[in-house]
PDB file of C-alpha atoms in Angstrom:
ATOM      1  CA  MET A   1    -170.300-103.327  28.236  1.00 91.00           C
ATOM      2  CA  ASP A   2    -173.105-105.771  27.359  1.00 94.00           C
ATOM      3  CA  ILE A   3    -172.424-109.397  28.300  1.00 95.00           C
ATOM      4  CA  ASN A   4    -174.602-112.457  27.718  1.00 96.00           C
ATOM      5  CA  VAL A   5    -174.278-115.503  29.986  1.00 97.00           C
ATOM      6  CA  ALA A   6    -176.004-118.218  28.006  1.00 97.00           C
ATOM      7  CA  LEU A   7    -176.383-121.939  27.486  1.00 97.00           C
ATOM      8  CA  LEU A   8    -174.916-123.451  24.330  1.00 97.00           C
ATOM      9  CA  PRO A   9    -176.828-126.467  22.978  1.00 97.00           C
ATOM     10  CA  ASP A  10    -175.287-129.774  21.995  1.00 97.00           C
ATOM     11  CA  GLU A  11    -174.103-130.274  18.422  1.00 96.00           C
ATOM     12  CA  ASN A  12    -177.291-131.860  17.107  1.00 97.00           C
ATOM     13  CA  LEU A  13    -179.622-129.226  18.539  1.00 98.00           C
ATOM     14  CA  ALA A  14    -177.307-126.415  17.404  1.00 97.00           C
ATOM     15  CA  ARG A  15    -177.406-127.829  13.877  1.00 97.00           C
ATOM     16  CA  THR A  16    -181.211-128.082  13.933  1.00 97.00           C
ATOM     17  CA  LEU A  17    -181.558-124.456  15.050  1.00 97.00           C
ATOM     18  CA  ALA A  18    -179.057-123.266  12.448  1.00 97.00           C
ATOM     19  CA  GLU A  19    -180.939-125.144   9.723  1.00 96.00           C
ATOM     20  CA  LEU A  20    -184.187-123.432  10.730  1.00 96.00           C
ATOM     21  CA  SER A  21    -182.401-120.080  10.673  1.00 97.00           C
ATOM     22  CA  ALA A  22    -181.034-120.788   7.184  1.00 96.00           C
ATOM     23  CA  LEU A  23    -184.491-121.841   5.991  1.00 96.00           C
ATOM     24  CA  LEU A  24    -185.804-118.448   7.082  1.00 97.00           C
ATOM     25  CA  ALA A  25    -182.978-116.726   5.227  1.00 95.00           C
ATOM     26  CA  ASP A  26    -183.878-118.463   1.979  1.00 91.00           C
ATOM     27  CA  GLY A  27    -187.636-118.004   2.262  1.00 93.00           C
ATOM     28  CA  ALA A  28    -188.347-115.012   4.475  1.00 96.00           C
ATOM     29  CA  GLY A  29    -185.429-112.601   4.309  1.00 96.00           C
ATOM     30  CA  ASN A  30    -183.884-113.540   7.667  1.00 96.00           C
ATOM     31  CA  SER A  31    -181.064-111.120   8.569  1.00 95.00           C
ATOM     32  CA  LEU A  32    -179.852-113.097  11.614  1.00 95.00           C
ATOM     33  CA  VAL A  33    -178.565-116.410  10.284  1.00 96.00           C
ATOM     34  CA  LEU A  34    -177.174-118.680  12.989  1.00 96.00           C
ATOM     35  CA  GLN A  35    -174.159-120.944  12.525  1.00 94.00           C
ATOM     36  CA  PRO A  36    -173.940-124.309  14.343  1.00 92.00           C
ATOM     37  CA  ASP A  37    -170.339-123.790  15.494  1.00 87.00           C
ATOM     38  CA  ALA A  38    -169.433-120.170  14.729  1.00 89.00           C
ATOM     39  CA  PRO A  39    -170.876-116.744  15.503  1.00 93.00           C
ATOM     40  CA  PRO A  40    -173.658-115.867  15.691  1.00 95.00           C
ATOM     41  CA  HIS A  41    -174.131-118.895  17.927  1.00 93.00           C
ATOM     42  CA  PRO A  42    -177.409-120.602  18.832  1.00 97.00           C
ATOM     43  CA  HIS A  43    -177.767-119.784  22.536  1.00 97.00           C
ATOM     44  CA  LEU A  44    -180.287-119.638  25.360  1.00 98.00           C
ATOM     45  CA  THR A  45    -179.810-116.530  27.486  1.00 97.00           C
ATOM     46  CA  LEU A  46    -179.624-116.990  31.249  1.00 97.00           C
ATOM     47  CA  TYR A  47    -178.650-113.413  32.153  1.00 96.00           C
ATOM     48  CA  MET A  48    -177.856-110.566  29.771  1.00 93.00           C
ATOM     49  CA  THR A  49    -176.913-107.194  31.199  1.00 94.00           C
ATOM     50  CA  GLY A  50    -174.247-104.507  31.321  1.00 93.00           C
ATOM     51  CA  TYR A  51    -171.001-104.462  33.296  1.00 94.00           C
ATOM     52  CA  GLU A  52    -168.173-102.060  33.828  1.00 93.00           C
ATOM     53  CA  PRO A  53    -165.157-103.291  31.800  1.00 93.00           C
ATOM     54  CA  ASP A  54    -163.072-104.156  34.871  1.00 94.00           C
ATOM     55  CA  CYS A  55    -165.803-106.522  36.130  1.00 94.00           C
ATOM     56  CA  VAL A  56    -166.067-108.587  32.932  1.00 95.00           C
ATOM     57  CA  PRO A  57    -162.981-110.791  33.610  1.00 96.00           C
ATOM     58  CA  LEU A  58    -164.536-111.836  36.932  1.00 96.00           C
ATOM     59  CA  ILE A  59    -167.637-113.400  35.366  1.00 96.00           C
ATOM     60  CA  GLU A  60    -166.224-116.581  33.848  1.00 95.00           C
ATOM     61  CA  PRO A  61    -164.264-117.738  36.955  1.00 95.00           C
ATOM     62  CA  LEU A  62    -167.286-117.115  39.162  1.00 93.00           C
ATOM     63  CA  VAL A  63    -169.521-119.191  36.899  1.00 95.00           C
ATOM     64  CA  ARG A  64    -166.891-121.909  36.426  1.00 92.00           C
ATOM     65  CA  ASN A  65    -166.359-122.345  40.154  1.00 90.00           C
ATOM     66  CA  ASN A  66    -170.047-122.902  40.805  1.00 85.00           C
ATOM     67  CA  VAL A  67    -171.287-125.178  38.004  1.00 88.00           C
ATOM     68  CA  ALA A  68    -168.814-128.055  38.248  1.00 78.00           C
ATOM     69  CA  ASP A  69    -171.566-130.478  39.270  1.00 84.00           C
ATOM     70  CA  VAL A  70    -174.216-129.287  36.792  1.00 89.00           C
ATOM     71  CA  ARG A  71    -175.039-131.960  34.237  1.00 88.00           C
ATOM     72  CA  ASP A  72    -177.836-133.371  32.083  1.00 91.00           C
ATOM     73  CA  VAL A  73    -179.641-130.061  31.570  1.00 96.00           C
ATOM     74  CA  ALA A  74    -182.271-130.996  28.992  1.00 97.00           C
ATOM     75  CA  ILE A  75    -183.595-128.498  26.460  1.00 98.00           C
ATOM     76  CA  HIS A  76    -187.044-129.103  24.953  1.00 98.00           C
ATOM     77  CA  VAL A  77    -187.968-126.795  22.071  1.00 98.00           C
ATOM     78  CA  ARG A  78    -191.763-126.846  22.002  1.00 96.00           C
ATOM     79  CA  ARG A  79    -192.713-124.403  19.249  1.00 96.00           C
ATOM     80  CA  ALA A  80    -191.610-121.384  17.240  1.00 96.00           C
ATOM     81  CA  MET A  81    -193.175-117.940  17.139  1.00 96.00           C
ATOM     82  CA  VAL A  82    -192.638-114.706  15.238  1.00 96.00           C
ATOM     83  CA  SER A  83    -193.097-111.447  17.149  1.00 94.00           C
ATOM     84  CA  PRO A  84    -194.903-108.444  15.617  1.00 93.00           C
ATOM     85  CA  GLN A  85    -191.441-106.910  15.133  1.00 92.00           C
ATOM     86  CA  GLY A  86    -190.260-109.926  13.115  1.00 96.00           C
ATOM     87  CA  THR A  87    -188.083-111.607  15.744  1.00 95.00           C
ATOM     88  CA  VAL A  88    -188.260-115.384  15.376  1.00 97.00           C
ATOM     89  CA  LEU A  89    -188.041-117.404  18.589  1.00 97.00           C
ATOM     90  CA  ALA A  90    -187.773-121.121  19.267  1.00 98.00           C
ATOM     91  CA  LEU A  91    -189.523-121.375  22.643  1.00 98.00           C
ATOM     92  CA  VAL A  92    -188.161-123.780  25.267  1.00 98.00           C
ATOM     93  CA  ASP A  93    -189.972-125.486  28.132  1.00 98.00           C
ATOM     94  CA  ARG A  94    -189.057-123.785  31.412  1.00 97.00           C
ATOM     95  CA  SER A  95    -187.846-126.776  33.411  1.00 97.00           C
ATOM     96  CA  ALA A  96    -186.788-126.721  37.052  1.00 96.00           C
ATOM     97  CA  ALA A  97    -183.145-127.172  35.991  1.00 96.00           C
ATOM     98  CA  LEU A  98    -183.238-124.219  33.586  1.00 97.00           C
ATOM     99  CA  ASP A  99    -185.091-122.039  36.081  1.00 97.00           C
ATOM    100  CA  HIS A 100    -182.522-122.863  38.763  1.00 95.00           C
ATOM    101  CA  LEU A 101    -179.625-121.884  36.481  1.00 95.00           C
ATOM    102  CA  HIS A 102    -181.324-118.639  35.486  1.00 97.00           C
ATOM    103  CA  ARG A 103    -181.995-117.597  39.086  1.00 96.00           C
ATOM    104  CA  TRP A 104    -178.543-118.697  40.209  1.00 95.00           C
ATOM    105  CA  MET A 105    -176.876-116.536  37.552  1.00 95.00           C
ATOM    106  CA  ILE A 106    -178.828-113.482  38.678  1.00 94.00           C
ATOM    107  CA  HIS A 107    -178.067-114.167  42.348  1.00 94.00           C
ATOM    108  CA  LYS A 108    -174.323-114.553  41.729  1.00 94.00           C
ATOM    109  CA  LEU A 109    -173.732-112.059  38.930  1.00 95.00           C
ATOM    110  CA  GLN A 110    -176.054-109.190  39.832  1.00 92.00           C
ATOM    111  CA  PRO A 111    -173.543-107.811  42.371  1.00 92.00           C
ATOM    112  CA  LEU A 112    -170.949-107.567  39.567  1.00 91.00           C
ATOM    113  CA  HIS A 113    -173.477-105.764  37.384  1.00 88.00           C
ATOM    114  CA  GLY A 114    -173.757-102.900  39.853  1.00 83.00           C
ATOM    115  CA  ASN A 115    -175.218 -99.782  38.233  1.00 81.00           C
ATOM    116  CA  ALA A 116    -173.878-100.425  34.745  1.00 84.00           C
ATOM    117  CA  ARG A 117    -176.370 -99.938  31.927  1.00 79.00           C
ATOM    118  CA  ALA A 118    -176.811-102.448  29.119  1.00 84.00           C
ATOM    119  CA  ALA A 119    -177.165-100.664  25.795  1.00 85.00           C
ATOM    120  CA  ILE A 120    -179.372-103.422  24.359  1.00 83.00           C
ATOM    121  CA  TRP A 121    -181.993-102.834  27.072  1.00 82.00           C
ATOM    122  CA  GLU A 122    -181.674 -99.070  27.323  1.00 83.00           C
ATOM    123  CA  ASP A 123    -182.323 -98.834  23.578  1.00 84.00           C
ATOM    124  CA  ARG A 124    -185.596-100.723  24.129  1.00 83.00           C
ATOM    125  CA  ARG A 125    -186.676 -99.016  27.353  1.00 83.00           C
ATOM    126  CA  ASP A 126    -189.617 -97.229  25.736  1.00 86.00           C
ATOM    127  CA  ARG A 127    -191.028-100.640  24.708  1.00 86.00           C
ATOM    128  CA  LEU A 128    -190.928-102.027  28.250  1.00 87.00           C
ATOM    129  CA  ASN A 129    -193.897-102.091  30.594  1.00 89.00           C
ATOM    130  CA  PRO A 130    -193.528-100.693  34.156  1.00 90.00           C
ATOM    131  CA  GLU A 131    -192.696-104.106  35.648  1.00 91.00           C
ATOM    132  CA  GLU A 132    -190.008-104.716  33.030  1.00 89.00           C
ATOM    133  CA  GLN A 133    -188.549-101.276  33.593  1.00 88.00           C
ATOM    134  CA  ALA A 134    -188.404-101.979  37.330  1.00 89.00           C
ATOM    135  CA  ARG A 135    -186.549-105.259  36.718  1.00 88.00           C
ATOM    136  CA  LEU A 136    -184.202-103.449  34.335  1.00 87.00           C
ATOM    137  CA  ASP A 137    -183.364-100.883  37.000  1.00 87.00           C
ATOM    138  CA  HIS A 138    -183.020-103.432  39.822  1.00 89.00           C
ATOM    139  CA  ILE A 139    -181.621-106.539  38.111  1.00 90.00           C
ATOM    140  CA  GLY A 140    -180.388-105.249  34.761  1.00 90.00           C
ATOM    141  CA  PHE A 141    -182.456-107.790  32.794  1.00 91.00           C
ATOM    142  CA  PRO A 142    -186.102-106.833  32.131  1.00 92.00           C
ATOM    143  CA  GLN A 143    -187.324-110.333  31.185  1.00 91.00           C
ATOM    144  CA  SER A 144    -185.981-112.048  34.298  1.00 94.00           C
ATOM    145  CA  LEU A 145    -187.162-114.134  37.249  1.00 95.00           C
ATOM    146  CA  ASP A 146    -190.901-114.896  36.920  1.00 94.00           C
ATOM    147  CA  ALA A 147    -190.986-113.094  33.545  1.00 94.00           C
ATOM    148  CA  TRP A 148    -188.140-115.169  32.082  1.00 97.00           C
ATOM    149  CA  SER A 149    -189.121-117.172  28.998  1.00 96.00           C
ATOM    150  CA  PRO A 150    -186.269-119.407  27.823  1.00 98.00           C
ATOM    151  CA  HIS A 151    -185.802-119.384  24.053  1.00 98.00           C
ATOM    152  CA  PHE A 152    -183.406-119.356  21.141  1.00 98.00           C
ATOM    153  CA  THR A 153    -183.595-116.359  18.825  1.00 97.00           C
ATOM    154  CA  ILE A 154    -183.281-117.952  15.393  1.00 97.00           C
ATOM    155  CA  GLY A 155    -184.086-115.064  13.081  1.00 96.00           C
ATOM    156  CA  LYS A 156    -185.096-111.524  12.347  1.00 96.00           C
ATOM    157  CA  VAL A 157    -187.373-111.020   9.345  1.00 97.00           C
ATOM    158  CA  PRO A 158    -188.906-107.876   7.823  1.00 96.00           C
ATOM    159  CA  PRO A 159    -192.476-107.146   8.963  1.00 94.00           C
ATOM    160  CA  GLU A 160    -193.817-107.858   5.476  1.00 96.00           C
ATOM    161  CA  ARG A 161    -192.295-111.388   5.611  1.00 96.00           C
ATOM    162  CA  ILE A 162    -193.704-112.433   8.970  1.00 97.00           C
ATOM    163  CA  GLU A 163    -196.466-114.595   7.492  1.00 95.00           C
ATOM    164  CA  ALA A 164    -193.977-116.255   5.151  1.00 96.00           C
ATOM    165  CA  ALA A 165    -191.747-117.048   8.139  1.00 96.00           C
ATOM    166  CA  ARG A 166    -194.662-118.563  10.054  1.00 95.00           C
ATOM    167  CA  ALA A 167    -195.567-120.745   7.103  1.00 94.00           C
ATOM    168  CA  LEU A 168    -191.987-121.965   6.711  1.00 94.00           C
ATOM    169  CA  LEU A 169    -191.559-122.863  10.372  1.00 93.00           C
ATOM    170  CA  GLY A 170    -194.642-125.021  10.804  1.00 87.00           C
ATOM    171  CA  ASP A 171    -194.598-127.236  13.905  1.00 91.00           C
ATOM    172  CA  VAL A 172    -191.112-126.893  15.415  1.00 94.00           C
ATOM    173  CA  ARG A 173    -190.111-129.416  18.063  1.00 95.00           C
ATOM    174  CA  ALA A 174    -186.624-130.524  19.104  1.00 97.00           C
ATOM    175  CA  VAL A 175    -184.847-131.987  22.119  1.00 97.00           C
ATOM    176  CA  GLY A 176    -181.247-131.681  23.231  1.00 97.00           C
ATOM    177  CA  TYR A 177    -178.918-130.861  26.094  1.00 97.00           C
ATOM    178  CA  ALA A 178    -176.876-127.896  27.224  1.00 97.00           C
ATOM    179  CA  ARG A 179    -173.224-128.630  26.517  1.00 96.00           C
ATOM    180  CA  ALA A 180    -171.717-125.451  27.995  1.00 96.00           C
ATOM    181  CA  ILE A 181    -172.281-122.041  29.508  1.00 97.00           C
ATOM    182  CA  ALA A 182    -170.854-119.233  27.409  1.00 97.00           C
ATOM    183  CA  VAL A 183    -169.822-115.766  28.527  1.00 97.00           C
ATOM    184  CA  GLY A 184    -169.945-113.635  25.416  1.00 96.00           C
ATOM    185  CA  ASP A 185    -170.482-110.327  23.717  1.00 95.00           C
ATOM    186  CA  VAL A 186    -173.908-109.119  22.647  1.00 93.00           C
ATOM    187  CA  GLY A 187    -174.601-108.174  19.035  1.00 89.00           C
ATOM    188  CA  PRO A 188    -177.683-107.089  17.085  1.00 85.00           C
ATOM    189  CA  HIS A 189    -180.993-108.621  18.252  1.00 82.00           C
ATOM    190  CA  GLY A 190    -179.208-110.114  21.265  1.00 86.00           C
ATOM    191  CA  SER A 191    -176.990-112.332  19.123  1.00 89.00           C
ATOM    192  CA  LEU A 192    -173.916-113.998  20.620  1.00 93.00           C
ATOM    193  CA  THR A 193    -171.200-112.533  18.409  1.00 92.00           C
ATOM    194  CA  SER A 194    -168.149-113.829  20.258  1.00 92.00           C
ATOM    195  CA  VAL A 195    -167.432-116.108  23.210  1.00 95.00           C
ATOM    196  CA  ARG A 196    -165.007-114.816  25.834  1.00 95.00           C
ATOM    197  CA  GLY A 197    -165.171-117.994  27.873  1.00 94.00           C
ATOM    198  CA  GLU A 198    -166.886-121.358  27.709  1.00 95.00           C
ATOM    199  CA  ILE A 199    -167.604-123.571  30.717  1.00 95.00           C
ATOM    200  CA  PRO A 200    -168.423-127.189  29.756  1.00 94.00           C
ATOM    201  CA  LEU A 201    -171.370-128.939  31.401  1.00 93.00           C
ATOM    202  CA  GLY A 202    -171.709-132.670  31.937  1.00 79.00           C
ATOM    203  CA  MET A 203    -174.048-134.521  29.599  1.00 60.00           C
TER     204      MET A 203
END
């Protein structure tokens, strides 16, 4: 069972990201249109991997019990990019606070992951380099630790519309805060299709 543990942005930043996603839908054929307060949610993945079903209910209490004092986690969107496959990302500065949360989630949740396989990563295994495959096998998350690049996925456009998407996005910059950590289900393109639990963070 694929589970995403992710940061949810504050209302203003969520709305900004959803507006960019809608702009791509109108002008570049975006098939992953975010909603500011409904699925698919704007989210920043901290740790996305597979779990056996009986381990999933343990994730939220473990996270909740260890983030009570986490507050004022700033999120700085510095630019947008479109991958050669048409995935549209809003890239985020990797701050010390974000890096700490990412590494903490792996440290605490990797034991629950065990040997479960995440379908989203196994389906992409042939696209991973040897280092990513090693992290997938050991940690369950190929783009983790030093290879982690915090971002929001805001769209998926057809290859023939990539240039149109780049033109629409222009210079994307935004600032906000993390309002909560979500434990949710993984949908197409890594989308957050439902939230099983939400742990508020201080702002």
